[in-house]
mmCIF file of C-alpha atoms in Angstrom:
data_model
loop_
_atom_site.group_PDB
_atom_site.id
_atom_site.type_symbol
_atom_site.label_atom_id
_atom_site.label_comp_id
_atom_site.label_asym_id
_atom_site.label_seq_id
_atom_site.Cartn_x
_atom_site.Cartn_y
_atom_site.Cartn_z
ATOM 1 C CA UNK A 2 113.729 29.424 8.595
ATOM 2 C CA UNK A 3 116.923 28.458 10.421
ATOM 3 C CA UNK A 4 118.659 27.684 7.111
ATOM 4 C CA UNK A 5 117.734 31.108 5.786
ATOM 5 C CA UNK A 6 119.047 32.970 8.825
ATOM 6 C CA UNK A 7 122.763 33.013 7.838
ATOM 7 C CA UNK A 8 121.859 34.455 4.421
ATOM 8 C CA UNK A 9 119.576 37.039 6.040
ATOM 9 C CA UNK A 10 122.303 37.948 8.535
ATOM 10 C CA UNK A 11 124.777 38.380 5.681
ATOM 11 C CA UNK A 12 122.327 40.659 3.857
ATOM 12 C CA UNK A 13 121.864 42.779 6.998
ATOM 13 C CA UNK A 14 125.622 42.994 7.617
ATOM 14 C CA UNK A 15 126.393 43.880 4.009
ATOM 15 C CA UNK A 16 123.451 46.283 3.666
ATOM 16 C CA UNK A 17 124.344 48.183 6.823
ATOM 17 C CA UNK A 18 127.974 48.463 5.698
ATOM 18 C CA UNK A 19 126.936 49.902 2.330
ATOM 19 C CA UNK A 20 124.499 52.314 4.007
ATOM 20 C CA UNK A 21 127.180 53.406 6.472
ATOM 21 C CA UNK A 22 129.786 54.018 3.769
ATOM 22 C CA UNK A 23 127.308 55.878 1.567
ATOM 23 C CA UNK A 24 126.072 58.098 4.393
ATOM 24 C CA UNK A 25 129.611 58.771 5.613
ATOM 25 C CA UNK A 26 130.520 59.935 2.138
ATOM 26 C CA UNK A 27 127.901 62.692 2.278
ATOM 27 C CA UNK A 28 128.066 63.459 6.005
ATOM 28 C CA UNK A 29 130.030 66.711 6.633
ATOM 29 C CA UNK A 30 131.237 65.206 9.916
ATOM 30 C CA UNK A 31 132.164 61.905 8.308
ATOM 31 C CA UNK A 32 135.404 60.127 9.118
ATOM 32 C CA UNK A 33 138.214 58.942 6.897
ATOM 33 C CA UNK A 34 138.422 55.227 6.212
ATOM 34 C CA UNK A 35 142.126 55.457 6.947
ATOM 35 C CA UNK A 36 143.817 56.867 10.031
ATOM 36 C CA UNK A 37 143.755 60.630 9.853
ATOM 37 C CA UNK A 38 145.801 63.344 11.479
ATOM 38 C CA UNK A 39 144.500 66.502 13.064
ATOM 39 C CA UNK A 40 143.064 69.257 10.918
ATOM 40 C CA UNK A 41 145.167 72.379 10.684
ATOM 41 C CA UNK A 42 143.140 74.612 8.393
ATOM 42 C CA UNK A 43 142.275 78.128 9.443
ATOM 43 C CA UNK A 44 139.360 80.174 8.202
ATOM 44 C CA UNK A 45 136.696 82.669 9.374
ATOM 45 C CA UNK A 46 138.466 85.864 8.440
ATOM 46 C CA UNK A 47 136.623 89.145 8.242
ATOM 47 C CA UNK A 48 135.034 88.947 11.688
ATOM 48 C CA UNK A 49 134.064 92.387 12.947
ATOM 49 C CA UNK A 50 134.251 91.610 16.659
ATOM 50 C CA UNK A 51 137.369 92.530 18.566
ATOM 51 C CA UNK A 52 138.700 90.436 21.450
ATOM 52 C CA UNK A 53 138.134 93.346 23.823
ATOM 53 C CA UNK A 54 134.473 93.620 22.800
ATOM 54 C CA UNK A 55 133.966 89.917 23.296
ATOM 55 C CA UNK A 56 135.674 89.827 26.678
ATOM 56 C CA UNK A 57 133.682 92.824 27.916
ATOM 57 C CA UNK A 58 130.270 91.437 26.971
ATOM 58 C CA UNK A 59 127.887 90.723 29.772
ATOM 59 C CA UNK A 60 126.954 87.209 28.693
ATOM 60 C CA UNK A 61 129.397 84.443 29.456
ATOM 61 C CA UNK A 62 128.482 82.221 26.510
ATOM 62 C CA UNK A 63 130.473 82.442 23.291
ATOM 63 C CA UNK A 64 129.484 81.701 19.717
ATOM 64 C CA UNK A 65 131.835 79.888 17.384
ATOM 65 C CA UNK A 66 132.835 83.180 15.725
ATOM 66 C CA UNK A 67 133.572 84.853 19.062
ATOM 67 C CA UNK A 68 135.548 81.871 20.233
ATOM 68 C CA UNK A 69 137.546 81.877 17.025
ATOM 69 C CA UNK A 70 138.418 85.560 17.485
ATOM 70 C CA UNK A 71 139.694 84.901 21.004
ATOM 71 C CA UNK A 72 141.633 81.926 19.709
ATOM 72 C CA UNK A 73 143.251 83.828 16.857
ATOM 73 C CA UNK A 74 144.159 86.789 19.044
ATOM 74 C CA UNK A 75 145.363 84.557 21.882
ATOM 75 C CA UNK A 76 143.240 86.731 24.162
ATOM 76 C CA UNK A 77 142.133 83.820 26.353
ATOM 77 C CA UNK A 78 143.389 80.482 27.598
ATOM 78 C CA UNK A 79 141.347 77.540 26.320
ATOM 79 C CA UNK A 80 140.500 74.766 28.749
ATOM 80 C CA UNK A 81 139.256 71.324 27.732
ATOM 81 C CA UNK A 82 136.953 69.888 30.422
ATOM 82 C CA UNK A 83 136.635 66.419 28.925
ATOM 83 C CA UNK A 84 138.308 63.219 30.164
ATOM 84 C CA UNK A 85 142.064 63.138 29.422
ATOM 85 C CA UNK A 86 141.671 60.359 26.833
ATOM 86 C CA UNK A 87 139.433 62.609 24.727
ATOM 87 C CA UNK A 88 141.785 65.546 25.147
ATOM 88 C CA UNK A 89 144.693 63.390 24.018
ATOM 89 C CA UNK A 90 142.791 62.187 20.969
ATOM 90 C CA UNK A 91 141.760 65.661 19.846
ATOM 91 C CA UNK A 92 141.487 69.151 21.305
ATOM 92 C CA UNK A 93 141.467 72.802 20.311
ATOM 93 C CA UNK A 94 145.026 73.763 19.530
ATOM 94 C CA UNK A 95 146.974 75.108 22.528
ATOM 95 C CA UNK A 96 144.129 74.233 24.929
ATOM 96 C CA UNK A 97 145.068 72.774 28.289
ATOM 97 C CA UNK A 98 143.342 69.799 29.885
ATOM 98 C CA UNK A 99 141.512 70.171 33.174
ATOM 99 C CA UNK A 100 139.165 67.230 33.629
ATOM 100 C CA UNK A 101 136.077 68.577 35.327
ATOM 101 C CA UNK A 102 135.767 65.670 37.785
ATOM 102 C CA UNK A 103 139.222 66.196 39.232
ATOM 103 C CA UNK A 104 139.403 69.947 38.709
ATOM 104 C CA UNK A 105 139.476 70.672 42.426
ATOM 105 C CA UNK A 106 142.622 68.571 42.785
ATOM 106 C CA UNK A 107 144.264 69.590 39.524
ATOM 107 C CA UNK A 108 147.560 71.455 40.042
ATOM 108 C CA UNK A 109 147.108 73.039 36.590
ATOM 109 C CA UNK A 110 144.396 75.279 38.036
ATOM 110 C CA UNK A 111 146.718 76.587 40.752
ATOM 111 C CA UNK A 112 149.146 77.789 38.085
ATOM 112 C CA UNK A 113 146.519 79.884 36.302
ATOM 113 C CA UNK A 114 145.966 83.555 37.087
ATOM 114 C CA UNK A 115 142.549 84.203 38.620
ATOM 115 C CA UNK A 116 141.824 87.355 36.617
ATOM 116 C CA UNK A 117 142.852 86.152 33.168
ATOM 117 C CA UNK A 118 140.110 85.207 30.682
ATOM 118 C CA UNK A 119 139.427 81.521 30.092
ATOM 119 C CA UNK A 120 137.314 79.730 27.501
ATOM 120 C CA UNK A 121 135.973 76.404 28.744
ATOM 121 C CA UNK A 122 134.542 73.780 26.414
ATOM 122 C CA UNK A 123 133.640 70.090 26.194
ATOM 123 C CA UNK A 124 132.042 67.913 23.498
ATOM 124 C CA UNK A 125 129.281 70.144 22.269
ATOM 125 C CA UNK A 126 125.862 71.568 23.045
ATOM 126 C CA UNK A 127 124.652 68.451 24.871
ATOM 127 C CA UNK A 128 127.470 68.120 27.378
ATOM 128 C CA UNK A 129 127.607 69.875 30.722
ATOM 129 C CA UNK A 130 131.212 69.177 31.658
ATOM 130 C CA UNK A 131 132.320 72.693 30.688
ATOM 131 C CA UNK A 132 129.584 74.197 32.863
ATOM 132 C CA UNK A 133 130.589 71.999 35.802
ATOM 133 C CA UNK A 134 134.230 72.986 35.386
ATOM 134 C CA UNK A 135 133.258 76.651 35.099
ATOM 135 C CA UNK A 136 131.341 76.337 38.382
ATOM 136 C CA UNK A 137 134.383 74.803 40.075
ATOM 137 C CA UNK A 138 136.638 77.532 38.718
ATOM 138 C CA UNK A 139 134.207 80.228 39.799
ATOM 139 C CA UNK A 140 134.209 78.842 43.336
ATOM 140 C CA UNK A 141 138.023 78.803 43.213
ATOM 141 C CA UNK A 142 138.026 82.543 42.524
ATOM 142 C CA UNK A 143 138.368 82.788 38.769
ATOM 143 C CA UNK A 144 136.544 85.847 37.487
ATOM 144 C CA UNK A 145 136.541 85.708 33.666
ATOM 145 C CA UNK A 146 135.240 82.341 32.612
ATOM 146 C CA UNK A 147 133.551 82.006 29.221
ATOM 147 C CA UNK A 148 131.661 78.973 27.980
ATOM 148 C CA UNK A 149 131.905 77.765 24.416
ATOM 149 C CA UNK A 150 128.809 75.524 24.139
ATOM 150 C CA UNK A 151 129.562 74.477 20.553
ATOM 151 C CA UNK A 152 132.604 72.683 21.882
ATOM 152 C CA UNK A 153 134.616 70.230 19.845
ATOM 153 C CA UNK A 154 131.667 69.476 17.559
ATOM 154 C CA UNK A 155 131.400 73.007 16.159
ATOM 155 C CA UNK A 156 135.144 73.564 16.197
ATOM 156 C CA UNK A 157 135.748 70.358 14.257
ATOM 157 C CA UNK A 158 133.028 71.066 11.706
ATOM 158 C CA UNK A 159 134.505 74.520 11.124
ATOM 159 C CA UNK A 160 137.891 72.868 10.597
ATOM 160 C CA UNK A 161 139.624 75.247 12.966
ATOM 161 C CA UNK A 162 143.047 74.323 14.310
ATOM 162 C CA UNK A 163 143.139 71.228 16.450
ATOM 163 C CA UNK A 164 145.880 69.193 17.993
ATOM 164 C CA UNK A 165 146.367 65.863 19.662
ATOM 165 C CA UNK A 166 148.700 64.634 22.355
ATOM 166 C CA UNK A 167 150.699 61.535 21.407
ATOM 167 C CA UNK B 18 107.514 28.469 40.940
ATOM 168 C CA UNK B 19 110.211 28.251 38.258
ATOM 169 C CA UNK B 20 108.172 25.690 36.336
ATOM 170 C CA UNK B 21 105.138 27.965 36.433
ATOM 171 C CA UNK B 22 107.110 30.869 35.009
ATOM 172 C CA UNK B 23 108.579 28.625 32.326
ATOM 173 C CA UNK B 24 105.135 27.304 31.399
ATOM 174 C CA UNK B 25 103.693 30.818 31.318
ATOM 175 C CA UNK B 26 106.465 32.093 29.048
ATOM 176 C CA UNK B 27 106.090 29.136 26.686
ATOM 177 C CA UNK B 28 102.318 29.529 26.525
ATOM 178 C CA UNK B 29 102.661 33.228 25.812
ATOM 179 C CA UNK B 30 105.826 33.139 23.715
ATOM 180 C CA UNK B 31 104.182 35.172 20.948
ATOM 181 C CA UNK B 32 103.410 38.069 23.271
ATOM 182 C CA UNK B 33 106.760 37.842 25.089
ATOM 183 C CA UNK B 34 108.602 37.839 21.749
ATOM 184 C CA UNK B 35 106.601 40.873 20.627
ATOM 185 C CA UNK B 36 107.656 42.792 23.741
ATOM 186 C CA UNK B 37 111.268 41.633 23.356
ATOM 187 C CA UNK B 38 111.274 42.649 19.690
ATOM 188 C CA UNK B 39 109.909 46.128 20.275
ATOM 189 C CA UNK B 40 112.007 46.846 23.369
ATOM 190 C CA UNK B 41 115.257 45.687 21.768
ATOM 191 C CA UNK B 42 114.396 47.374 18.485
ATOM 192 C CA UNK B 43 113.662 50.743 20.064
ATOM 193 C CA UNK B 44 116.805 50.614 22.215
ATOM 194 C CA UNK B 45 119.055 49.897 19.248
ATOM 195 C CA UNK B 46 117.414 52.456 16.955
ATOM 196 C CA UNK B 47 117.762 55.085 19.674
ATOM 197 C CA UNK B 48 121.365 54.064 20.337
ATOM 198 C CA UNK B 49 122.268 54.393 16.668
ATOM 199 C CA UNK B 50 121.012 57.913 15.935
ATOM 200 C CA UNK B 51 123.711 60.051 17.586
ATOM 201 C CA UNK B 52 126.445 57.659 16.443
ATOM 202 C CA UNK B 53 125.256 57.945 12.843
ATOM 203 C CA UNK B 54 125.187 61.739 13.086
ATOM 204 C CA UNK B 55 128.578 62.113 14.748
ATOM 205 C CA UNK B 56 130.855 59.268 13.628
ATOM 206 C CA UNK B 57 134.095 61.013 14.552
ATOM 207 C CA UNK B 58 133.439 61.386 18.287
ATOM 208 C CA UNK B 59 132.114 57.832 18.234
ATOM 209 C CA UNK B 60 135.380 56.684 16.649
ATOM 210 C CA UNK B 61 137.149 58.415 19.549
ATOM 211 C CA UNK B 62 134.946 56.483 21.956
ATOM 212 C CA UNK B 63 136.036 53.247 20.283
ATOM 213 C CA UNK B 64 139.715 54.262 20.312
ATOM 214 C CA UNK B 65 139.455 55.095 24.016
ATOM 215 C CA UNK B 66 138.779 51.405 24.718
ATOM 216 C CA UNK B 67 142.324 50.733 23.436
ATOM 217 C CA UNK B 68 141.217 47.611 21.589
ATOM 218 C CA UNK B 69 141.123 48.733 17.947
ATOM 219 C CA UNK B 70 143.578 50.974 16.040
ATOM 220 C CA UNK B 71 142.204 54.230 14.587
ATOM 221 C CA UNK B 72 141.736 52.933 11.041
ATOM 222 C CA UNK B 73 139.589 50.024 12.241
ATOM 223 C CA UNK B 74 137.859 52.273 14.769
ATOM 224 C CA UNK B 75 136.802 54.575 11.931
ATOM 225 C CA UNK B 76 135.333 51.678 9.956
ATOM 226 C CA UNK B 77 133.571 50.430 13.084
ATOM 227 C CA UNK B 78 132.228 53.947 13.711
ATOM 228 C CA UNK B 79 130.813 54.029 10.188
ATOM 229 C CA UNK B 80 129.385 50.505 10.172
ATOM 230 C CA UNK B 81 128.256 49.736 13.717
ATOM 231 C CA UNK B 82 125.562 52.450 14.088
ATOM 232 C CA UNK B 83 123.954 51.465 10.808
ATOM 233 C CA UNK B 84 124.023 47.820 11.800
ATOM 234 C CA UNK B 85 122.254 48.783 15.022
ATOM 235 C CA UNK B 86 119.736 50.855 13.051
ATOM 236 C CA UNK B 87 119.013 48.068 10.551
ATOM 237 C CA UNK B 88 118.643 45.414 13.238
ATOM 238 C CA UNK B 89 116.464 47.685 15.368
ATOM 239 C CA UNK B 90 114.091 48.622 12.560
ATOM 240 C CA UNK B 91 113.812 45.055 11.264
ATOM 241 C CA UNK B 92 113.111 43.783 14.778
ATOM 242 C CA UNK B 93 110.364 46.344 15.317
ATOM 243 C CA UNK B 94 108.852 45.378 11.968
ATOM 244 C CA UNK B 95 109.199 41.681 12.777
ATOM 245 C CA UNK B 96 111.286 40.817 9.736
ATOM 246 C CA UNK B 97 114.122 38.243 9.846
ATOM 247 C CA UNK B 98 113.854 38.176 13.628
ATOM 248 C CA UNK B 99 116.160 35.218 14.262
ATOM 249 C CA UNK B 100 118.943 36.610 12.060
ATOM 250 C CA UNK B 101 118.684 40.048 13.691
ATOM 251 C CA UNK B 102 118.644 38.540 17.163
ATOM 252 C CA UNK B 103 121.745 36.503 16.327
ATOM 253 C CA UNK B 104 123.607 39.610 15.145
ATOM 254 C CA UNK B 105 122.572 41.552 18.246
ATOM 255 C CA UNK B 106 123.658 38.664 20.476
ATOM 256 C CA UNK B 107 127.121 38.799 18.923
ATOM 257 C CA UNK B 108 127.229 42.603 19.194
ATOM 258 C CA UNK B 109 126.143 42.526 22.828
ATOM 259 C CA UNK B 110 128.788 39.908 23.601
ATOM 260 C CA UNK B 111 131.418 42.212 22.092
ATOM 261 C CA UNK B 112 130.048 45.193 24.053
ATOM 262 C CA UNK B 113 130.098 43.261 27.328
ATOM 263 C CA UNK B 114 133.680 42.091 26.759
ATOM 264 C CA UNK B 115 134.830 45.600 25.750
ATOM 265 C CA UNK B 116 133.222 47.332 28.735
ATOM 266 C CA UNK B 117 134.334 44.687 31.219
ATOM 267 C CA UNK B 118 137.898 44.770 29.907
ATOM 268 C CA UNK B 119 137.930 48.582 30.145
ATOM 269 C CA UNK B 120 136.759 48.369 33.746
ATOM 270 C CA UNK B 121 139.314 45.700 34.611
ATOM 271 C CA UNK B 122 142.073 47.807 33.039
ATOM 272 C CA UNK B 123 140.881 50.823 35.022
ATOM 273 C CA UNK B 124 140.010 52.975 31.999
ATOM 274 C CA UNK B 125 137.922 56.005 32.975
ATOM 275 C CA UNK B 126 136.202 56.503 29.622
ATOM 276 C CA UNK B 127 132.786 57.347 28.240
ATOM 277 C CA UNK B 128 130.725 54.333 27.277
ATOM 278 C CA UNK B 129 129.801 55.383 23.738
ATOM 279 C CA UNK B 130 126.620 53.377 24.229
ATOM 280 C CA UNK B 131 123.890 55.949 23.575
ATOM 281 C CA UNK B 132 125.767 59.257 23.426
ATOM 282 C CA UNK B 133 129.032 59.782 21.645
ATOM 283 C CA UNK B 134 132.067 61.802 22.572
ATOM 284 C CA UNK B 135 132.745 62.878 26.126
ATOM 285 C CA UNK B 136 129.307 62.114 27.479
ATOM 286 C CA UNK B 137 128.425 61.729 31.131
ATOM 287 C CA UNK B 138 127.701 58.038 30.600
ATOM 288 C CA UNK B 139 130.933 56.413 31.663
ATOM 289 C CA UNK B 140 131.709 52.705 31.483
ATOM 290 C CA UNK B 141 130.539 50.806 34.546
ATOM 291 C CA UNK B 142 129.290 47.426 35.686
ATOM 292 C CA UNK B 143 125.757 48.774 35.327
ATOM 293 C CA UNK B 144 126.336 48.900 31.559
ATOM 294 C CA UNK B 145 127.457 45.279 31.608
ATOM 295 C CA UNK B 146 124.279 44.274 33.432
ATOM 296 C CA UNK B 147 122.122 46.271 30.991
ATOM 297 C CA UNK B 148 123.813 44.585 28.045
ATOM 298 C CA UNK B 149 123.371 41.195 29.695
ATOM 299 C CA UNK B 150 119.654 41.956 30.059
ATOM 300 C CA UNK B 151 119.420 42.801 26.370
ATOM 301 C CA UNK B 152 121.356 39.643 25.614
ATOM 302 C CA UNK B 153 118.665 37.598 27.364
ATOM 303 C CA UNK B 154 116.030 39.244 25.152
ATOM 304 C CA UNK B 155 117.996 38.573 21.976
ATOM 305 C CA UNK B 156 118.629 34.950 22.948
ATOM 306 C CA UNK B 157 114.914 34.574 23.647
ATOM 307 C CA UNK B 158 114.167 35.887 20.161
ATOM 308 C CA UNK B 159 116.593 33.437 18.638
ATOM 309 C CA UNK B 160 114.671 30.599 20.281
ATOM 310 C CA UNK B 161 111.188 32.061 19.813
ATOM 311 C CA UNK B 162 111.312 34.328 16.748
ATOM 312 C CA UNK B 163 107.598 34.071 15.978
ATOM 313 C CA UNK B 164 105.427 36.740 17.564
ATOM 314 C CA UNK B 165 102.276 38.797 17.163
ATOM 315 C CA UNK B 166 102.151 41.791 14.818
ATOM 316 C CA UNK B 167 105.133 40.765 12.740
ATOM 317 C CA UNK B 168 105.326 41.639 9.059
ATOM 318 C CA UNK B 169 107.018 38.324 8.336
ATOM 319 C CA UNK B 170 104.663 35.425 9.014
#
């Protein structure tokens, strides 16, 4: 049995590599085998919502389409609540970084106008960093805070403009 | 006391190995699912450790979750237990070194252990201890691969 183990281990290693490559090939969120730059494609034209309609809605949660409208019209400032290393690696284009854990101490918040609209996001539907940051901002007196629960996951899948900080 | 525990474990190695197999298997299958679904955020997790360049991080993000899935499923089924345990021992050693080095370097990053991207689960010494615990289980399985309810007799 011991003599067979290296062969079995090799089969497992090779098999998992093949499975990973095959799945990645068909996975819409798959990664490039080589280093890749940020996506810059723009789409989602023909949306009927106007920025004013979106900003005046009673709910504070935005869909991908609504977020994209605000992005295109530059009607809101986008804030990335994730750790700085994730922001540097990839973020919604023109978004600023306010890490939710240190938001109370972040001088970037002091520079923002309290009555301007802000879209806060983090990784995706399963993260709560955007909500925590929104709570902090609300306590600090900000009045128009919108959550984009889809976060980077939806934005990336839609191939909307992203950027990275070198 | 120590001798009694040792004797008990040796006398019940089949049952202990079964528990070790299933526990390790379930943990690694669970850990692999989100990484398989979202390889790009997982690649970012790997890059955040500042150990691998992006190109290698992408390959690791493609390969590693499937390796975890394969090893987990085979362990649960009781197939090629020693080989799987050996692979997991090596993986866990790498994880422990990566997390410990991140902590020593003061990196405030997400672990990338069970959730990918900017999850709440940050690197910490608790993760190192958890991995060390799993390492004990995998080393046990390398020494005592035979257990009850295994497909491979």
